[in-house]
mmCIF file of C-alpha atoms and ligand atoms in Angstrom:
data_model
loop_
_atom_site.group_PDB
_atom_site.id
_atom_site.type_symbol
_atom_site.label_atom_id
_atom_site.label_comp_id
_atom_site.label_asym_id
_atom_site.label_seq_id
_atom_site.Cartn_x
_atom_site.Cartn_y
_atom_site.Cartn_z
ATOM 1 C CA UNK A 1 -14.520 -1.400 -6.502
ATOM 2 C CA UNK A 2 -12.565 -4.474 -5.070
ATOM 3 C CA UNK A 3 -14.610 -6.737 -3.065
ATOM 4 C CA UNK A 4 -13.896 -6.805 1.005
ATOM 5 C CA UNK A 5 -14.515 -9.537 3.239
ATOM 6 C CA UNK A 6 -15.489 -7.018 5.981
ATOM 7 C CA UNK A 7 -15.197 -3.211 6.274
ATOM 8 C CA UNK A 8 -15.945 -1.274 9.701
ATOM 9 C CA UNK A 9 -15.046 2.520 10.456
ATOM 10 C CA UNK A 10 -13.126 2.998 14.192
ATOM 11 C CA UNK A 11 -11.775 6.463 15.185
ATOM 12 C CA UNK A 12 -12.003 7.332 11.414
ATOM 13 C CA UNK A 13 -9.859 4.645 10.423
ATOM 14 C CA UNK A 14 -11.232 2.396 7.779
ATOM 15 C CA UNK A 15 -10.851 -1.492 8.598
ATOM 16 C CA UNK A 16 -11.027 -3.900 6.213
ATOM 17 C CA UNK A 17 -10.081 -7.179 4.939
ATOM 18 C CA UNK A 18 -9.215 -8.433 1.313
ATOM 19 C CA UNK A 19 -10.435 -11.534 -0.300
ATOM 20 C CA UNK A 20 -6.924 -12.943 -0.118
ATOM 21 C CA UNK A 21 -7.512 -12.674 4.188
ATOM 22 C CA UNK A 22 -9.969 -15.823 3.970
ATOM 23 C CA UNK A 23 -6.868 -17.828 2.729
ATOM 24 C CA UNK A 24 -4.760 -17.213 5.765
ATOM 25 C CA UNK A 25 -7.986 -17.625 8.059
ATOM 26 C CA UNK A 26 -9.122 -21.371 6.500
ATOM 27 C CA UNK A 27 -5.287 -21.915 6.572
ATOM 28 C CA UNK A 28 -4.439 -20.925 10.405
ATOM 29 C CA UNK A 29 -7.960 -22.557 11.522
ATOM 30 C CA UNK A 30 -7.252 -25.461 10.107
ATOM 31 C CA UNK A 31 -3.645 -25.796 11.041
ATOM 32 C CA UNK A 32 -5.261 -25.081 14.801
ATOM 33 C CA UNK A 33 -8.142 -27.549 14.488
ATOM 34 C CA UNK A 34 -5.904 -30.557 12.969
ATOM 35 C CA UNK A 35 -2.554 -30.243 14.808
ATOM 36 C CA UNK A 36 -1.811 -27.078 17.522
ATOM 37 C CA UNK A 37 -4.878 -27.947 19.302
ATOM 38 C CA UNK A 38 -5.103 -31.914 19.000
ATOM 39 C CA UNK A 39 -1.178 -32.396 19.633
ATOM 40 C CA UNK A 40 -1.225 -30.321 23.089
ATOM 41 C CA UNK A 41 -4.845 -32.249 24.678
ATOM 42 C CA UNK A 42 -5.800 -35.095 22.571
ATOM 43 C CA UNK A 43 -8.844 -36.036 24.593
ATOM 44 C CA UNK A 44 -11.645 -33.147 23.023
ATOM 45 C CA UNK A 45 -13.803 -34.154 20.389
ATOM 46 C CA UNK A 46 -13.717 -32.985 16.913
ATOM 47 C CA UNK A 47 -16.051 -29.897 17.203
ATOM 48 C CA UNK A 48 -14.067 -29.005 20.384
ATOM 49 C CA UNK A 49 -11.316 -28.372 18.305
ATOM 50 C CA UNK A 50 -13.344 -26.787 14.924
ATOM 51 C CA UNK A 51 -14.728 -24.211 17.634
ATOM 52 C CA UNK A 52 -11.382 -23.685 18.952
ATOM 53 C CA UNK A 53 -10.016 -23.391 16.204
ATOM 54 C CA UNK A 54 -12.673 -20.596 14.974
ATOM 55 C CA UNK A 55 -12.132 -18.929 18.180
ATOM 56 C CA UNK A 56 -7.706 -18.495 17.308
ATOM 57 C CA UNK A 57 -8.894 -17.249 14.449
ATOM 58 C CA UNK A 58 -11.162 -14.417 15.283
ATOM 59 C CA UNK A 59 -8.480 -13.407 18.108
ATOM 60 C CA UNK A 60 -6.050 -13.512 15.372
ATOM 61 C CA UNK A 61 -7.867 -11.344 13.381
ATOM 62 C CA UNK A 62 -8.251 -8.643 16.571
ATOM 63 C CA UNK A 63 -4.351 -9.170 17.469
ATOM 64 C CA UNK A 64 -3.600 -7.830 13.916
ATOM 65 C CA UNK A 65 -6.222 -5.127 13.552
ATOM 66 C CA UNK A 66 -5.081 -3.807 17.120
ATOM 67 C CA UNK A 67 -1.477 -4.382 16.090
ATOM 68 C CA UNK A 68 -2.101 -2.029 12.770
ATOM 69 C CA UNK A 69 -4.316 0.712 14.790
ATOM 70 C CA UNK A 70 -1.686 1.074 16.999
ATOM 71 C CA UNK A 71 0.260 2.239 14.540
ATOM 72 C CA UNK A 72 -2.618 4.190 12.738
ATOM 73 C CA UNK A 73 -2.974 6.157 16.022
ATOM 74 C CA UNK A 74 0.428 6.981 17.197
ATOM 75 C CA UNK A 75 0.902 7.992 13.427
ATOM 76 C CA UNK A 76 -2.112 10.123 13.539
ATOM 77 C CA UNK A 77 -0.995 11.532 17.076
ATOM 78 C CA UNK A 78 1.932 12.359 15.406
ATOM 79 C CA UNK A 79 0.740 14.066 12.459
ATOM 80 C CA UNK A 80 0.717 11.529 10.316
ATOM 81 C CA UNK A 81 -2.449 11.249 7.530
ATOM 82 C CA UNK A 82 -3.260 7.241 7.876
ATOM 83 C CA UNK A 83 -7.075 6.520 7.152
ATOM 84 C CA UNK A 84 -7.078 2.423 6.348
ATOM 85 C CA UNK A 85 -5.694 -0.430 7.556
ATOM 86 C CA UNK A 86 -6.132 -3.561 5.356
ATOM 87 C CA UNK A 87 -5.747 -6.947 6.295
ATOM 88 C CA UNK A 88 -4.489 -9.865 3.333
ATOM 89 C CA UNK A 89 -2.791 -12.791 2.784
ATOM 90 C CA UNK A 90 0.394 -12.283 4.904
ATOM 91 C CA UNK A 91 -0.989 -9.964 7.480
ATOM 92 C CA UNK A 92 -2.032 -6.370 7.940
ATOM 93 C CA UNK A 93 -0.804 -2.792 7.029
ATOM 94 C CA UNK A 94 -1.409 0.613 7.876
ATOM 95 C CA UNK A 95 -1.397 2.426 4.807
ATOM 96 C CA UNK A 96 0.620 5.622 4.983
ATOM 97 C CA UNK A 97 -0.009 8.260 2.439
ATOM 98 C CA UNK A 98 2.931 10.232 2.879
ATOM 99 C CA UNK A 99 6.690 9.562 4.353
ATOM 100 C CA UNK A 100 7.312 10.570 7.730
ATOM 101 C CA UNK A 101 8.768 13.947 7.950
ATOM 102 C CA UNK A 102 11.562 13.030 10.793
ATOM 103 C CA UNK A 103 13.044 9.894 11.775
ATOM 104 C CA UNK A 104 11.774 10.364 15.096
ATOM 105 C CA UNK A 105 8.109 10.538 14.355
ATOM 106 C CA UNK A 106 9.171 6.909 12.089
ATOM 107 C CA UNK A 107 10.724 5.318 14.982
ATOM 108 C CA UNK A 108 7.561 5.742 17.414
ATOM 109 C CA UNK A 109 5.404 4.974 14.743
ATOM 110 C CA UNK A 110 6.928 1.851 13.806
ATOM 111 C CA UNK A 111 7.254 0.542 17.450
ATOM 112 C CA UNK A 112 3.846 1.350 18.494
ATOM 113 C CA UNK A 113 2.802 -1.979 16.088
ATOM 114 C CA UNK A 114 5.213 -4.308 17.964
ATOM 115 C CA UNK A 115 4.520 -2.966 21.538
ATOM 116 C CA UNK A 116 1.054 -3.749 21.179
ATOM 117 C CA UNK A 117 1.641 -7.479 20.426
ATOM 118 C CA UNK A 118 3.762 -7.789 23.378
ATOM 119 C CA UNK A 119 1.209 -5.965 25.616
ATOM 120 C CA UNK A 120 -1.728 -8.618 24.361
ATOM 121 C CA UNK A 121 0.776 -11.445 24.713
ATOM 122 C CA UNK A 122 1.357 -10.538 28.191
ATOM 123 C CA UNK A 123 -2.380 -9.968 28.690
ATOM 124 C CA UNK A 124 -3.857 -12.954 26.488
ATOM 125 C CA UNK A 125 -0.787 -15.217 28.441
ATOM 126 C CA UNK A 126 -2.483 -14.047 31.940
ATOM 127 C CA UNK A 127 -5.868 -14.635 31.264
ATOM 128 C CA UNK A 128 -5.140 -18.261 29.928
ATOM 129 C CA UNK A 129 -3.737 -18.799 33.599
ATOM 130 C CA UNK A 130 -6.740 -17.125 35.439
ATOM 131 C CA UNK A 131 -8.929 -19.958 36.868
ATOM 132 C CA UNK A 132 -12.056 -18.904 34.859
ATOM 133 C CA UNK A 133 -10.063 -20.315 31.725
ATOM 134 C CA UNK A 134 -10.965 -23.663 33.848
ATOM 135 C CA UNK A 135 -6.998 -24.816 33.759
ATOM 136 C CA UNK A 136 -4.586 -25.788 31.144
ATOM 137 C CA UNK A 137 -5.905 -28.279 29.457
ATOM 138 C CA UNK A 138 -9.585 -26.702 29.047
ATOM 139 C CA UNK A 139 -10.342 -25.331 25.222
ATOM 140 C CA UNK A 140 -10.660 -21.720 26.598
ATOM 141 C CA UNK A 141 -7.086 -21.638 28.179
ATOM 142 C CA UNK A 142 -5.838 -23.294 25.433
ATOM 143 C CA UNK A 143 -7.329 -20.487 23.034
ATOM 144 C CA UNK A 144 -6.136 -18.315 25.167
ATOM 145 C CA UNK A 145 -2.592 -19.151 25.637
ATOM 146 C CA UNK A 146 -2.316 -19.781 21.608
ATOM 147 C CA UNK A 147 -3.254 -16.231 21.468
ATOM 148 C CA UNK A 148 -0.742 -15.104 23.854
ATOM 149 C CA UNK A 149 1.828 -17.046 22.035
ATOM 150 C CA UNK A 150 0.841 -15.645 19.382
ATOM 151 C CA UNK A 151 1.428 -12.179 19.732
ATOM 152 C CA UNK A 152 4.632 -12.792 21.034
ATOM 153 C CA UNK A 153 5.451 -14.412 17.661
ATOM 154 C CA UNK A 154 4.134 -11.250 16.208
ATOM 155 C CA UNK A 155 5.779 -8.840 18.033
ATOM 156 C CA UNK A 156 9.570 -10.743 17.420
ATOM 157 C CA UNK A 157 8.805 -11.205 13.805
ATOM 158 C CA UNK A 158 8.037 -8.046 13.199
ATOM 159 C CA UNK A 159 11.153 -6.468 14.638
ATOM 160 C CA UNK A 160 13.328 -8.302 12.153
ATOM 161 C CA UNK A 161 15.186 -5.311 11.157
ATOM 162 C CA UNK A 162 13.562 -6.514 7.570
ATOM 163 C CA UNK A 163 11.993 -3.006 5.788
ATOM 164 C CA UNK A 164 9.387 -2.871 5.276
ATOM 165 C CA UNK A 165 8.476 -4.918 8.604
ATOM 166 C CA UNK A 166 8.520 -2.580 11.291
ATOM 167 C CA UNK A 167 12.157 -3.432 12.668
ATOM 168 C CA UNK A 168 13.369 -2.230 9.277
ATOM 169 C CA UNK A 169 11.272 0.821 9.957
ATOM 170 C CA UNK A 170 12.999 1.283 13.301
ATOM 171 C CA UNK A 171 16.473 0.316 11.376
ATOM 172 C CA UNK A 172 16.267 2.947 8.556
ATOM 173 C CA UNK A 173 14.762 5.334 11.060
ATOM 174 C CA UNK A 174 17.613 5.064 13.634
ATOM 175 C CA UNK A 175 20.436 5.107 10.379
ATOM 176 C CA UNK A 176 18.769 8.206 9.664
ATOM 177 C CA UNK A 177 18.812 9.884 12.757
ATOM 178 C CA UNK A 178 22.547 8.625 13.012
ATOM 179 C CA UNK A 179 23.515 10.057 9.523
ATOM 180 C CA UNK A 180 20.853 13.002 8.498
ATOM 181 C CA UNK A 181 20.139 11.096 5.219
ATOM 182 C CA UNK A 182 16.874 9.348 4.008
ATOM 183 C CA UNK A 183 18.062 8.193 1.252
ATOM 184 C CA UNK A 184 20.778 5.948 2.200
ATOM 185 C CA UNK A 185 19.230 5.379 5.594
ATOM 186 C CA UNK A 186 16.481 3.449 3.280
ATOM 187 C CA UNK A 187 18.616 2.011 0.800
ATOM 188 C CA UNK A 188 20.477 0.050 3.722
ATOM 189 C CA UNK A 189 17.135 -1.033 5.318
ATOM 190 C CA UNK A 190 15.724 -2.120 2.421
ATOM 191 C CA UNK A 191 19.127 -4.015 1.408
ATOM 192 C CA UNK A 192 18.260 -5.909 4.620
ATOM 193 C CA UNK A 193 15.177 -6.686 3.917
ATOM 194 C CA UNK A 194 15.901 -8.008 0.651
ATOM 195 C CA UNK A 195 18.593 -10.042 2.399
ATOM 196 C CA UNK A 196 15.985 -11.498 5.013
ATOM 197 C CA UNK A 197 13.317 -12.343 2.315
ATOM 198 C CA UNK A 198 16.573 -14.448 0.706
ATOM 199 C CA UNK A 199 17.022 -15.928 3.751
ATOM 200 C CA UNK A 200 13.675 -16.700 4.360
ATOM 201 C CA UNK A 201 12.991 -18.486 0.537
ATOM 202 C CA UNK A 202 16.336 -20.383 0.891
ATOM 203 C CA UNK A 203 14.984 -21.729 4.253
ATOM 204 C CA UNK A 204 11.424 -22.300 3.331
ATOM 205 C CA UNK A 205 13.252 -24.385 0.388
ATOM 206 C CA UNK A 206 14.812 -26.518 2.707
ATOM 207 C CA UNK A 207 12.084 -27.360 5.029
ATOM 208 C CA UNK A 208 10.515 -27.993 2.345
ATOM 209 C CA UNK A 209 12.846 -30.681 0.908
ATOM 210 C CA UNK A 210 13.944 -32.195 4.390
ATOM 211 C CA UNK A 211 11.063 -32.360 6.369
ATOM 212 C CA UNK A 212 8.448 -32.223 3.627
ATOM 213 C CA UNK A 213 6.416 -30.021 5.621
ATOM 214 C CA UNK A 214 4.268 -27.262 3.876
ATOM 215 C CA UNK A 215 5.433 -24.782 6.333
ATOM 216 C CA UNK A 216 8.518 -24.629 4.124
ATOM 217 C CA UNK A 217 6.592 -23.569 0.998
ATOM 218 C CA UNK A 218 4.278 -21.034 3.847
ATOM 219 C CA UNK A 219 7.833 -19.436 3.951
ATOM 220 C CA UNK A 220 8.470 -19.353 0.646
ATOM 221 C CA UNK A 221 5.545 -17.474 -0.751
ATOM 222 C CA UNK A 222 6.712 -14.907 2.915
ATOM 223 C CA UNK A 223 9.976 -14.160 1.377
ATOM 224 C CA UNK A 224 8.713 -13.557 -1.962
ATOM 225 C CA UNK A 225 6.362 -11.215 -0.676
ATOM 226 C CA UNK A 226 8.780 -9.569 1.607
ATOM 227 C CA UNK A 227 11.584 -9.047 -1.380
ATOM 228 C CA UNK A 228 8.669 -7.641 -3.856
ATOM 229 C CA UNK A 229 7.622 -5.156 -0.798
ATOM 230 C CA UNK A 230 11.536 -4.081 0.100
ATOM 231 C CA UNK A 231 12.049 -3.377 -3.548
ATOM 232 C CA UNK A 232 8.494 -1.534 -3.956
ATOM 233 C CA UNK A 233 8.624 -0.256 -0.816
ATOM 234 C CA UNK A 234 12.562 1.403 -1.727
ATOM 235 C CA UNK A 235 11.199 2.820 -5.171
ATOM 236 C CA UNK A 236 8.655 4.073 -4.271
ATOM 237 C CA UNK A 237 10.509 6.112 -1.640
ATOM 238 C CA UNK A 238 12.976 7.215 -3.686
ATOM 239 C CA UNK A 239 10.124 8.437 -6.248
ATOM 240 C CA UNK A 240 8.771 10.410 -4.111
ATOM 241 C CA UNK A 241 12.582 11.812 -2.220
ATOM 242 C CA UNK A 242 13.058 13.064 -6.138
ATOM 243 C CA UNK A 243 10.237 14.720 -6.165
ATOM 244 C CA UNK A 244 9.947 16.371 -3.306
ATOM 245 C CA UNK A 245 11.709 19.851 -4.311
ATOM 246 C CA UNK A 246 9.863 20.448 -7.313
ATOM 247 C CA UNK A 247 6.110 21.812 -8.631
ATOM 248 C CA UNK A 248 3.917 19.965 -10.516
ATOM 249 C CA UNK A 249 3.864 22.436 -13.392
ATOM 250 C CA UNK A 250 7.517 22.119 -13.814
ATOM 251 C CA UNK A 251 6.943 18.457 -15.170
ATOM 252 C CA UNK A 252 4.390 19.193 -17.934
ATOM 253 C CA UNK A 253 5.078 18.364 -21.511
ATOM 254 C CA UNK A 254 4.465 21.666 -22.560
ATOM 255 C CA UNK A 255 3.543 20.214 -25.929
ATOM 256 C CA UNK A 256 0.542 18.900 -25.296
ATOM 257 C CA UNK A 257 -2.064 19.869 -27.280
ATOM 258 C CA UNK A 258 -5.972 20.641 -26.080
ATOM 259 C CA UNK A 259 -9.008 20.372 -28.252
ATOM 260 C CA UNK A 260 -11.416 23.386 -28.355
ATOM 261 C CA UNK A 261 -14.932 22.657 -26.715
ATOM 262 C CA UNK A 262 -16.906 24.254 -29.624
ATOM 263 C CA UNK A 263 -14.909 21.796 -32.444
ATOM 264 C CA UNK A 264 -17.225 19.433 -33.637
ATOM 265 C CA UNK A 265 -16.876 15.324 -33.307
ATOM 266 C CA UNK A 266 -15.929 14.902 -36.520
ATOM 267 C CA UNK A 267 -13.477 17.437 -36.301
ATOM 268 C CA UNK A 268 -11.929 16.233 -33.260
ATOM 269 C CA UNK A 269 -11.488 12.849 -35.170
ATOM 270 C CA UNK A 270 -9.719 14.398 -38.311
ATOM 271 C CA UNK A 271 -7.485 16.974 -36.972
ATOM 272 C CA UNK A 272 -6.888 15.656 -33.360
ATOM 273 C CA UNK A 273 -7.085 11.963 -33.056
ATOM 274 C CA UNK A 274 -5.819 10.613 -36.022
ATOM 275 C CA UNK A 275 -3.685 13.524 -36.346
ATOM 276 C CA UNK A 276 -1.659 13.446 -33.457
ATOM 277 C CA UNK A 277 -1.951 9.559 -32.768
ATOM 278 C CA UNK A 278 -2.920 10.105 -29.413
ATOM 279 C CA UNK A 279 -5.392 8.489 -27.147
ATOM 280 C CA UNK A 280 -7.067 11.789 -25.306
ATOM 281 C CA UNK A 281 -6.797 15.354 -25.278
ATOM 282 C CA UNK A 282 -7.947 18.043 -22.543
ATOM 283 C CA UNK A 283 -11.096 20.396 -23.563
ATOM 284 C CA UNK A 284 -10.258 23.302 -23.309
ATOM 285 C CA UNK A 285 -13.447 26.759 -23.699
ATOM 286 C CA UNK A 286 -10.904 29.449 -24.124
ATOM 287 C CA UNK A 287 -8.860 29.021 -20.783
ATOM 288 C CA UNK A 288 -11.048 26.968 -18.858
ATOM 289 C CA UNK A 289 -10.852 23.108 -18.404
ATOM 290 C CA UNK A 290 -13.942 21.827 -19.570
ATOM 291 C CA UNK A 291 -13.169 17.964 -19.481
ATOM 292 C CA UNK A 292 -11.010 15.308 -21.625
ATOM 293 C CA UNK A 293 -12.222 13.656 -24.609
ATOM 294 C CA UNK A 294 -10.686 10.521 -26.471
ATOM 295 C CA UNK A 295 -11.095 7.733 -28.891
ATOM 296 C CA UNK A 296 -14.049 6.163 -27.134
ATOM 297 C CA UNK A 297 -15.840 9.366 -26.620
ATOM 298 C CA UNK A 298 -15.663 10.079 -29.972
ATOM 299 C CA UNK A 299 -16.954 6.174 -31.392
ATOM 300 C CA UNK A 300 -19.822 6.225 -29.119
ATOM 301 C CA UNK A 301 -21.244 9.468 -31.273
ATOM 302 C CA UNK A 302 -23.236 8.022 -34.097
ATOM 303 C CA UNK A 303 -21.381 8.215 -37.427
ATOM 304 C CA UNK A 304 -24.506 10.842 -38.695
ATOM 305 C CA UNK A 305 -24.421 13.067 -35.310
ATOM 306 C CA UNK A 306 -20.508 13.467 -35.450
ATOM 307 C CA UNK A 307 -20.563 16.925 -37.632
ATOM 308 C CA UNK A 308 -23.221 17.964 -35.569
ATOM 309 C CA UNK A 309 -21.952 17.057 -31.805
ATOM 310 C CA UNK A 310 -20.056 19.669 -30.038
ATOM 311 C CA UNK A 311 -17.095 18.451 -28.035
ATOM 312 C CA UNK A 312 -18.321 20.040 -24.771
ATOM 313 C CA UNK A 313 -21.274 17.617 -24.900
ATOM 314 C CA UNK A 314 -18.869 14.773 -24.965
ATOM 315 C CA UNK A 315 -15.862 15.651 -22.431
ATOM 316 C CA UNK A 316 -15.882 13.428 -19.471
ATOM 317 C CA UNK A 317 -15.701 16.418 -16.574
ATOM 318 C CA UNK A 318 -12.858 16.132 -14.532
ATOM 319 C CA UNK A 319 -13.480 14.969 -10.684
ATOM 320 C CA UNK A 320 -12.056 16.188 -7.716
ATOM 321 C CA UNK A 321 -9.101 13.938 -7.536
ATOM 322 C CA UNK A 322 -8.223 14.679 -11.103
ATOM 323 C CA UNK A 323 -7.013 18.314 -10.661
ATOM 324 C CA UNK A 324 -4.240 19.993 -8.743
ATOM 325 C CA UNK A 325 -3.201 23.706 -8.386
ATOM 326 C CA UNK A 326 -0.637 24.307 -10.684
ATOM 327 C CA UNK A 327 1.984 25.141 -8.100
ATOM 328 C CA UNK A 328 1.397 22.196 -5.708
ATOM 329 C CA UNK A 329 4.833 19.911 -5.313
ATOM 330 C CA UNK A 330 4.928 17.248 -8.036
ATOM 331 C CA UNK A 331 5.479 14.393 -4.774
ATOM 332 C CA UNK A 332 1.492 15.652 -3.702
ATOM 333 C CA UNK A 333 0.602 14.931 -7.442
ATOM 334 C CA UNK A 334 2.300 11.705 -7.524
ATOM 335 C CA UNK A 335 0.900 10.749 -4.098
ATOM 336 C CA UNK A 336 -2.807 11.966 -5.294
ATOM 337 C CA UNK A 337 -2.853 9.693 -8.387
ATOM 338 C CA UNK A 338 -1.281 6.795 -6.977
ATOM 339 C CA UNK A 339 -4.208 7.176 -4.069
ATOM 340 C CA UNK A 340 -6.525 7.163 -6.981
ATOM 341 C CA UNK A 341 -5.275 5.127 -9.374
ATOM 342 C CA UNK A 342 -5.206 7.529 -11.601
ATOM 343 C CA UNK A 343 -2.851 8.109 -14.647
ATOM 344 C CA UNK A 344 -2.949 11.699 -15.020
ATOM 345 C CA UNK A 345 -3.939 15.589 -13.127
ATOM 346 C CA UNK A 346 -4.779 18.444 -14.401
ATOM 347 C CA UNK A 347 -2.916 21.058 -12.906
ATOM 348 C CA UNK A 348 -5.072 24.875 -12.893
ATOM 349 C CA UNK A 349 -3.536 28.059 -12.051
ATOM 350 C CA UNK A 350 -6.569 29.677 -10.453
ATOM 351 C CA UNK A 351 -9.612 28.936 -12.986
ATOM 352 C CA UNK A 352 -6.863 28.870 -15.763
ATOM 353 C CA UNK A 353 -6.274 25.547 -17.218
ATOM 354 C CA UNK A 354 -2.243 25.194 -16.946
ATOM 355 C CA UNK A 355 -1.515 22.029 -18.250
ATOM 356 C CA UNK A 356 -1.948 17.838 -17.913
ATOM 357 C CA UNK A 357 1.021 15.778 -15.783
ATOM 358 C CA UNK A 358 0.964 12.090 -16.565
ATOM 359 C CA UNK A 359 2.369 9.123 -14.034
ATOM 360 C CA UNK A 360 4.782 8.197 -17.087
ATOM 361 C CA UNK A 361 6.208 11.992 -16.801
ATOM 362 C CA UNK A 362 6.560 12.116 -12.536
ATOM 363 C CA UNK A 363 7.976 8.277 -13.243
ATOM 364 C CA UNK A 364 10.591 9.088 -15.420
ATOM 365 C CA UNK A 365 11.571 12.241 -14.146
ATOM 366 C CA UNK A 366 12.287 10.633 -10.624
ATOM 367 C CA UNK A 367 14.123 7.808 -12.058
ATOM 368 C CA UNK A 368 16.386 9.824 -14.133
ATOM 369 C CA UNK A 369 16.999 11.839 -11.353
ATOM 370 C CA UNK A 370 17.832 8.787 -8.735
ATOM 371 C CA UNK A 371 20.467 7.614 -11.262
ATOM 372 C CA UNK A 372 21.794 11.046 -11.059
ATOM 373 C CA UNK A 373 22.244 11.052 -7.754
ATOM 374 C CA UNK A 374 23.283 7.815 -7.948
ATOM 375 C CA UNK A 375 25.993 8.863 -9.851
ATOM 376 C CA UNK A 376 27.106 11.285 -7.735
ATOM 377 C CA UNK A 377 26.976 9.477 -4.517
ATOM 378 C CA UNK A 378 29.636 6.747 -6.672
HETATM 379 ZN ZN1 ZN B 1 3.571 -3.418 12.349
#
């Protein structure tokens, strides 16, 4: 398991942060405590500002969690299956485990993230001005106008018609309303994306050489991340496009080969493993999955218990995110072992062991048929 800065559970929706969320945080509070802060009311004292600064922070950190369950909830109002939202290094995402089904339920979804910032940079902006924020120049009015500001920044930024921000989301979703097709709708989005993140480096790079001002390389590292996430983002959508219309057991090698529970160890090592030069094989008693069984299995028997030890004793049973009925679509197997990290399912037909589909399999079948299509599109 990855480590999380912090992890809380809020209408069923998993919250947490990764490691890579303290960098932004010490990088934001400091930026706050040394310059934002200090260049707008230079008469506070040090700690003033450290507390301040702590304070931008924390309402940072509730802007972009509300931002993210905004989406998470219209999404889930919609039909949508989002459980986490995870906060890192260049912000937060709601993590979808499937594609929208229509453009329409997209387009909501996407704009519920933006709307919110606006609504808590309206709100944050108002309270800074109420006279319990003791006027402009006191810390909390500061805070609180930072805050508003803020969110405004968030909402604009993230209506860049960049995909995978959210105005990319509302770009491919409105293409594909206009048009009727996904797949071009995101191949156009993402093209823009990739174009912004470009834009974006080439810009950081000259800050960064004119002014000398680390903001420039802060903008960098953004379009870097952006152009990986377009690219990912568009691959992995296509993946799963070419494999929507298709069953899971229509992608097995059907050459695969299972090893009998009863064989013995040493068996398994003579006639399977070195045999067949491969690194596993499914157990099979009779038609039944009993487990897998590989190389390291079969070295941690003792070299005097090997002609003695039945397979069955050694199989690693599978779990319940390692099998799949047989006639599930191969897009629900992809999305199962990508959830799970996982590179293979076994796919049962009833209790009836029907075969093993591997992530190189779904991977190569979906990219040979993209370049198909591809092809055909010209
Ligand atoms: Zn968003």
């Amino acid at each position: 398991m990855r480590p999380y800065l912090f992890s809380f559970k809020i209408g069923g929706v998993v919250v947490r942060a990764e490691p890579s969320w303290l960098f932004l945080a010490l990088l934001v509070g400091w930026s706050l405590a040394v310059g934002f802060f200090p260049d707008q009311n230079a008469a506070l004292g040090t700690s003033t500002y450290v507390f301040m600064a702590i304070l931008g922070v924390f309402g940072l950190t509730f802007s972009i969690i509300a931002h993210e369950l905004a989406h998470t909830f219209v999404g889930r109002a919609l039909g949508m299956p989002i459980n986490r939202v995870t906060l890192f290094m260049f912000g937060g995402a709601a993590e979808l485990e499937e594609e929208p089904k229509s453009p329409m339920i997209e387009l909501v979804m996407a704009l519920a993230g933006p709307l919110m910032s606006l609504f808590l940079a309206l709100v944050f902006s108002q309270l800074a001005m109420l006279d319990l924020a003791g006027g402009p120049q006191a810390p909390l009015a500061m805070v609180l106008a930072y805050l508003g500001l803020i969110n405004l920044l968030l909402g604009l930024f993230n209506m860049l018609p960049a995909f995978p921000l959210d105005g990319g989301r509302v770009l491919r979703a409105l293409i594909w309303l206009l048009g009727g097709d996904r797949r071009k709708a995101t191949r156009w989005a993402s093209l823009a994306g990739e174009g912004f993140a470009v834009f974006f480096i080439l810009a950081g790079i000259y800050v960064l050489i004119s002014t000398g001002s680390l903001a420039g390389l802060w903008w960098v590292l953004i379009g870097f991340f952006l152009r990986g996430a377009a690219k990912s983002s568009r691959v992995e959508l296509e993946t799963r496009l070419a494999l929507g219309d298709i069953a899971a057991i229509d992608l097995v090698t059907p050459d695969i080969e299972t090893a009998d529970a009863g064989m013995t160890v040493a068996d398994f090592i003579a006639e399977k493993l070195v045999r067949h030069h491969r690194d596993w094989f499914a157990v099979t008693d009779g038609e039944r999955l009993v487990g897998r069984a590989g190389l390291a299995e079969a070295q941690a028997v003792p070299l005097e218990a090997r002609a003695t030890t039945r397979l069955s004793a050694i199989a690693i049973k599978p779990g319940v995110n390692d099998i799949l009925p047989a006639r599930a679509g191969a897009d629900r197997a992809f999305a199962q072992m990508q959830k799970h990290h996982l590179l293979r399912v076994y796919l049962l037909d009833g209790e009836r062991f029907a075969g093993t589909l591997s992530m190189v399999d779904l991977l190569e079948y979906a990219r040979l048929r993209n370049l198909f299509a591809d092809a055909r599109l010209g």
